[in-house]
Coordinates of C-alpha atoms in Angstrom, one line a residue:
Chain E
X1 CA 0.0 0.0 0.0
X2 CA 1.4 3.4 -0.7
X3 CA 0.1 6.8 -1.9
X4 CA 1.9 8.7 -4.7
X5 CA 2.2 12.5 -6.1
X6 CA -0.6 11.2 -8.9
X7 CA -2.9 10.6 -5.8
X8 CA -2.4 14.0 -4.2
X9 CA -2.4 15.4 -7.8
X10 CA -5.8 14.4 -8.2
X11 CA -7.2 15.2 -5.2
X12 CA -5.8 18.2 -6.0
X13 CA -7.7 18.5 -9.4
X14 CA -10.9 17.1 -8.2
X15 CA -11.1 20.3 -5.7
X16 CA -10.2 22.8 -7.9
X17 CA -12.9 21.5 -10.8
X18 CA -15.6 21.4 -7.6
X19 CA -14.5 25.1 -7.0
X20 CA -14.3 25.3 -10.3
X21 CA -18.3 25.0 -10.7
X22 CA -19.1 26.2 -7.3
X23 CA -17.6 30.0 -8.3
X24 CA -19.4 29.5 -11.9
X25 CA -22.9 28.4 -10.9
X26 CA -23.7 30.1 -7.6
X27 CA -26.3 32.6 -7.6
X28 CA -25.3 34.2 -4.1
X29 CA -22.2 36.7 -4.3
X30 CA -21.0 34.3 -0.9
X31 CA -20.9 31.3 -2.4
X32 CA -19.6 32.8 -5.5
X33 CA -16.7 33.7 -3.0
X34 CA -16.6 30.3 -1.4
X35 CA -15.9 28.5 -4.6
X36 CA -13.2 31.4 -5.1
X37 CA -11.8 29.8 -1.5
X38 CA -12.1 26.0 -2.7
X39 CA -9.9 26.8 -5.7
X40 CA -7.5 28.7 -3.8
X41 CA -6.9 25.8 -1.7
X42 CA -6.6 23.0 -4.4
X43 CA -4.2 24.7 -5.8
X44 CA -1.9 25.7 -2.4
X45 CA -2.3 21.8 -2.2
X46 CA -0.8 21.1 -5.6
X47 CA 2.1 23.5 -5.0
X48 CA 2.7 21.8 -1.9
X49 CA 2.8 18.4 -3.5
X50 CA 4.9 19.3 -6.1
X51 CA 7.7 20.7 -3.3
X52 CA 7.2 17.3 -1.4
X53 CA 7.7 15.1 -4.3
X54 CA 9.6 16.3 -7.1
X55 CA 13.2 16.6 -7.3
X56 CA 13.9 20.5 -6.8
X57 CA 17.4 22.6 -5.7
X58 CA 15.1 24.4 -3.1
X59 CA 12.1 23.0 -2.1
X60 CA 11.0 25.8 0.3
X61 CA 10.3 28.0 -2.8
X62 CA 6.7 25.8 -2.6
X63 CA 6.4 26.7 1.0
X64 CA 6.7 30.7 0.6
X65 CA 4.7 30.5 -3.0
X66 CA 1.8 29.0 -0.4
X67 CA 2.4 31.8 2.3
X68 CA 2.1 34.3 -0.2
X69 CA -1.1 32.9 -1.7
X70 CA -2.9 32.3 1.6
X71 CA -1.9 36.2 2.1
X72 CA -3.4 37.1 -0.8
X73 CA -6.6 34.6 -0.5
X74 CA -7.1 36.7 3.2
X75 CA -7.3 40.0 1.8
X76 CA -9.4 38.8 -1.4
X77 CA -11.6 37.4 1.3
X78 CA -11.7 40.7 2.9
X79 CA -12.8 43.0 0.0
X80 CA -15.0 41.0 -1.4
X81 CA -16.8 40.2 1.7
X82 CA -17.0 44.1 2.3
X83 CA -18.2 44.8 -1.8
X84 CA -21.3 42.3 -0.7
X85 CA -22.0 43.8 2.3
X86 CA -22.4 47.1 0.6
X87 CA -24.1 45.6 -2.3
X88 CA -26.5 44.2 -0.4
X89 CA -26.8 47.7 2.2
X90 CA -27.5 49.7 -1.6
X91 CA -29.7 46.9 -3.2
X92 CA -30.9 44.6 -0.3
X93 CA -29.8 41.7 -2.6
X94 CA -26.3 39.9 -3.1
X95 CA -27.7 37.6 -6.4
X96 CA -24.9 37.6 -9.4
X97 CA -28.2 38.1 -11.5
X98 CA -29.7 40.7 -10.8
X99 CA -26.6 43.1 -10.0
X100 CA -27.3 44.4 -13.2
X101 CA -26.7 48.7 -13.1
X102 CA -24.6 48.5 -16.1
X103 CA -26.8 46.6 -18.0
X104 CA -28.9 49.1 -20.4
Chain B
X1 CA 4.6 7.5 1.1
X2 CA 4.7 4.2 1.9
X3 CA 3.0 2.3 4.8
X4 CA -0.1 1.7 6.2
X5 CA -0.6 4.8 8.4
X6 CA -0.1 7.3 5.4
X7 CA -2.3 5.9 2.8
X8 CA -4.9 5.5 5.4
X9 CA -4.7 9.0 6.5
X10 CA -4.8 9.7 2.7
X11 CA -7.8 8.2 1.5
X12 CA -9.7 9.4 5.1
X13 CA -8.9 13.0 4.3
X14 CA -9.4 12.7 0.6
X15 CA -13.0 11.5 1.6
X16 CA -13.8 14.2 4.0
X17 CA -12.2 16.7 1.5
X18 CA -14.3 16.0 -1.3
X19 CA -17.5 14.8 -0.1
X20 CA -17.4 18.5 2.1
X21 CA -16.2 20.2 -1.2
X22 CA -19.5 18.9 -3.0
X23 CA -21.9 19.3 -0.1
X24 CA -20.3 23.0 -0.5
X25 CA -21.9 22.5 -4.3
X26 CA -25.2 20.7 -3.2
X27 CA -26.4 22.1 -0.1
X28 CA -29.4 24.5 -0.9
X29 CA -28.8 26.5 2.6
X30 CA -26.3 28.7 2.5
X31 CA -24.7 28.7 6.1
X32 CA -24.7 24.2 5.7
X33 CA -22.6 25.7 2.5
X34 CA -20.1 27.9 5.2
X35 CA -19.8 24.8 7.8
X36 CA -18.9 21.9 4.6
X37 CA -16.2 24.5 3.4
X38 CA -15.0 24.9 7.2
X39 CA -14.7 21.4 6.5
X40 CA -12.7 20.8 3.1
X41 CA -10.4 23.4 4.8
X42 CA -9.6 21.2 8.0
X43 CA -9.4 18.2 5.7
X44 CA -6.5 20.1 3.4
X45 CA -5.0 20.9 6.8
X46 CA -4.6 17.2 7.4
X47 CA -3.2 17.3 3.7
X48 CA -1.0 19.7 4.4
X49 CA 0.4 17.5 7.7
X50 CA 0.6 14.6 5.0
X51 CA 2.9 16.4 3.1
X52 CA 5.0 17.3 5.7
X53 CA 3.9 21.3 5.4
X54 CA 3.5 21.4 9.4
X55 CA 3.6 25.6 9.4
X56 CA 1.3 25.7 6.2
X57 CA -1.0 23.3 8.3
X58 CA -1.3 25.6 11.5
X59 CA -1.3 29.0 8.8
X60 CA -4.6 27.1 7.0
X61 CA -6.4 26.4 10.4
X62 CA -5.8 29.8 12.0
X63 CA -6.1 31.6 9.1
X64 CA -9.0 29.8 6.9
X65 CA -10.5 28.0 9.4
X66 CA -9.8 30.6 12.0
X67 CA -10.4 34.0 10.0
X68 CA -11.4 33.8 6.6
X69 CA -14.7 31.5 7.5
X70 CA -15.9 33.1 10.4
X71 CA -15.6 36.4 7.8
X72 CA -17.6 34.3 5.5
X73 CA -20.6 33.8 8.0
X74 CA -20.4 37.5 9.1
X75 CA -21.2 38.4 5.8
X76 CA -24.3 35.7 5.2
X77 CA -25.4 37.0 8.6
X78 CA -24.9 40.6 7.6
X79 CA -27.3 39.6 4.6
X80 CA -30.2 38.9 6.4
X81 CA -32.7 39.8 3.7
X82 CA -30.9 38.8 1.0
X83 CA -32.5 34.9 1.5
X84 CA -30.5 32.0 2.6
X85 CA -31.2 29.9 -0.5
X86 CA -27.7 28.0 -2.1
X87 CA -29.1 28.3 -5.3
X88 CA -27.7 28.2 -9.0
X89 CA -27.9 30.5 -11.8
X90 CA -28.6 30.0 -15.2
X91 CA -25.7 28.9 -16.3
X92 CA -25.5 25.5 -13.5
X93 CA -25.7 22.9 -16.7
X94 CA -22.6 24.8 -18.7
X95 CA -20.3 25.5 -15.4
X96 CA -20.5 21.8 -14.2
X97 CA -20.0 20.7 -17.7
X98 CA -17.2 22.6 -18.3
X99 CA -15.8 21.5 -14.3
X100 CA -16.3 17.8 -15.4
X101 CA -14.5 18.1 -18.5
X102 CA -11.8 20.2 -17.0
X103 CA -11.3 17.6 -13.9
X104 CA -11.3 15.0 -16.8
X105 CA -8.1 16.4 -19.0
X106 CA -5.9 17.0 -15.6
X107 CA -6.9 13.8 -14.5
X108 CA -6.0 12.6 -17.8
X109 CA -2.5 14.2 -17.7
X110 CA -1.6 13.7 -14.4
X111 CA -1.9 9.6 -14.9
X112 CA -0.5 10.0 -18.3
X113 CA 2.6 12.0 -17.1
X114 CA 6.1 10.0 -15.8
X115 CA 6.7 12.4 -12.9
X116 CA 10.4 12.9 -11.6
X117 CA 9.5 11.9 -7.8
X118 CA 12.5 11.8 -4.7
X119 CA 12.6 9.1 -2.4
X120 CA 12.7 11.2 0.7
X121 CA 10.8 13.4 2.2
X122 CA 13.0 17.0 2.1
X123 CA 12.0 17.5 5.6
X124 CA 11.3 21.3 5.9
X125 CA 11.2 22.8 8.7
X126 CA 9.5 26.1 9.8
X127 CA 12.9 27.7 10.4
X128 CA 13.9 27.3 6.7
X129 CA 10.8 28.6 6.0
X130 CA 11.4 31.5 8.0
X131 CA 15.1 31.9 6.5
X132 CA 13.7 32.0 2.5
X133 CA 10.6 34.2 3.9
X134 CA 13.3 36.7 5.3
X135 CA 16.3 36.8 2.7
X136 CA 15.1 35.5 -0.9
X137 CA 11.9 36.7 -0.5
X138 CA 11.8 39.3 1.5
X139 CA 10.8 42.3 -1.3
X140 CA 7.7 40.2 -1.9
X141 CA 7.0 39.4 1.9
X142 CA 6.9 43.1 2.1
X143 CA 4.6 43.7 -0.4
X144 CA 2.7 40.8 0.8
X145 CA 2.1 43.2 4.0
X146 CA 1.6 46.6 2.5
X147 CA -1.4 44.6 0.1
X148 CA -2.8 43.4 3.4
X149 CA -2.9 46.7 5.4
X150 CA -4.3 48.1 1.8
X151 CA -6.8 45.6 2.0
X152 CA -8.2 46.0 5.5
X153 CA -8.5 49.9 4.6
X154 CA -10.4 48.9 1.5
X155 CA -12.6 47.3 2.9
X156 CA -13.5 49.4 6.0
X157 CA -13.9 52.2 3.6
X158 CA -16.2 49.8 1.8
X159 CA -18.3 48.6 4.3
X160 CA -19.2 50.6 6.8
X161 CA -22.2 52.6 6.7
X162 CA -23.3 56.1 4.8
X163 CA -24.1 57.9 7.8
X164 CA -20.7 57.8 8.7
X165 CA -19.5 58.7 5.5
X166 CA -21.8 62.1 6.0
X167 CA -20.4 62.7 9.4
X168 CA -16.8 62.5 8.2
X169 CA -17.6 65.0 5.4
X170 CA -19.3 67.4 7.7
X171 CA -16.5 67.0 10.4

């Protein structure tokens, strides 16, 4: 019995396609956002296998690439968050479909 | 990996990562939505402990599990009449296609590919972590900062309420 890079790999996939369709078929803003989140961490978990099993002068470049995206996932979170609460304070909605000012 | 205690681990998490990834898909309540992603995060914690990534681990729980979902339930809470419903849009049928067919191709390459693997585990330690954080990548670690205090101002500036918008202007 043993577990290989192809097995995280796919894992890896698998999550990222599920966030993947979450982000693209939501009709709430939030779960737009928690698809974003699902997909963010597929693919921290496919940078991480690749730094665990592939033959690399410095694997620790993996680690800080996932640091830097977990930063980055946090304040994503943060804005967008903030956009929906103000959406919905100015519209009292937070549907993708019917955000539709710029549509004539 | 080899062993026993791995590839149990493995295919444990792997379930409660993906079932909780699709209940995040399927549930029609949005805050049962919020607690299956607090789940998929835990269970790529445990992943991230698999692969030796202890730091990365405790950064996912305190920060997503921690921060980043607790934000998330603020906001469906802050929504009150904005409906609880999980719904999808018109586009469900064409999204989930186009996720199946994308899951198929990478699944696709990733069996098809010979990947160069090492033996051992390269053993990282949060210290080395540290070290790279602090000399090779220390302009972006910076900017990594000055985005984040950009971002809390954003989004106080964004989300807090008109009347006190109008009693900044006056004052």
């Amino acid at each position: 019995m043993s577990v290989g890079i192809e097995h995280f790999l796919i894992v890896g996939a698998i999550l990222f396609c599920l966030g993947l369709a979450v982000a693209l078929s939501k009709r709430n803003a939030i779960g737009v956002l928690m698809g974003v989140e699902l997909m963010l961490n597929a693919v921290n978990l496919t940078l991480l296998t690749f730094s665990r099993f592939t033959v690399s002068a410095r694997p620790v470049t993996g680690h800080a690439f996932v640091v830097f995206v977990i930063t980055v996932a946090a304040a994503e979170a943060a804005v967008a968050l903030a956009l929906a609460v103000s959406v919905y304070r100015n519209r009292e909605t937070v549907d993708v479909d019917r955000m539709n000012l710029l549509k004539s | 990996m080899d062993g026993a205690g791995p590839t149990i681990a493995f295919w444990i998490l792997a379930g409660l990562t993906l079932v909780s990834g699709g209940g995040v898909m399927l549930s029609r309540n949005l805050l049962h939505a919020v607690l299956f992603l607090i789940a998929t995060f835990i269970g790529v914690a445990g992943f991230f402990v698999l692969l030796s990534a202890d730091f990365i681990a405790m950064a996912q729980i305190i920060i997503y599990v921690g921060a980043i979902s607790v934000l998330v339930l603020f906001a469906v809470l802050l929504t009150p009449r904005a409906g609880r419903d999980n719904g999808e849009s018109e586009f469900a049928v064409t999204a989930v296609s186009l996720a199946v067919a994308l899951a198929a191709v990478f699944i696709f390459v990733i069996t098809d590919t010979s990947w160069s693997k090492v033996a051992a585990d390269p053993a990282l330690t949060a210290r080395e972590l540290g070290n790279a954080l602090l000399t090779t990548w220390v302009l972006p670690f910076e900017i990594a900062s000055v985005l984040l205090t950009a971002a809390l101002v954003g989004a106080i500036m964004l989300a807090r309420p008109p009347e006190e918008e109008a009693e900044d202007a006056l004052a």
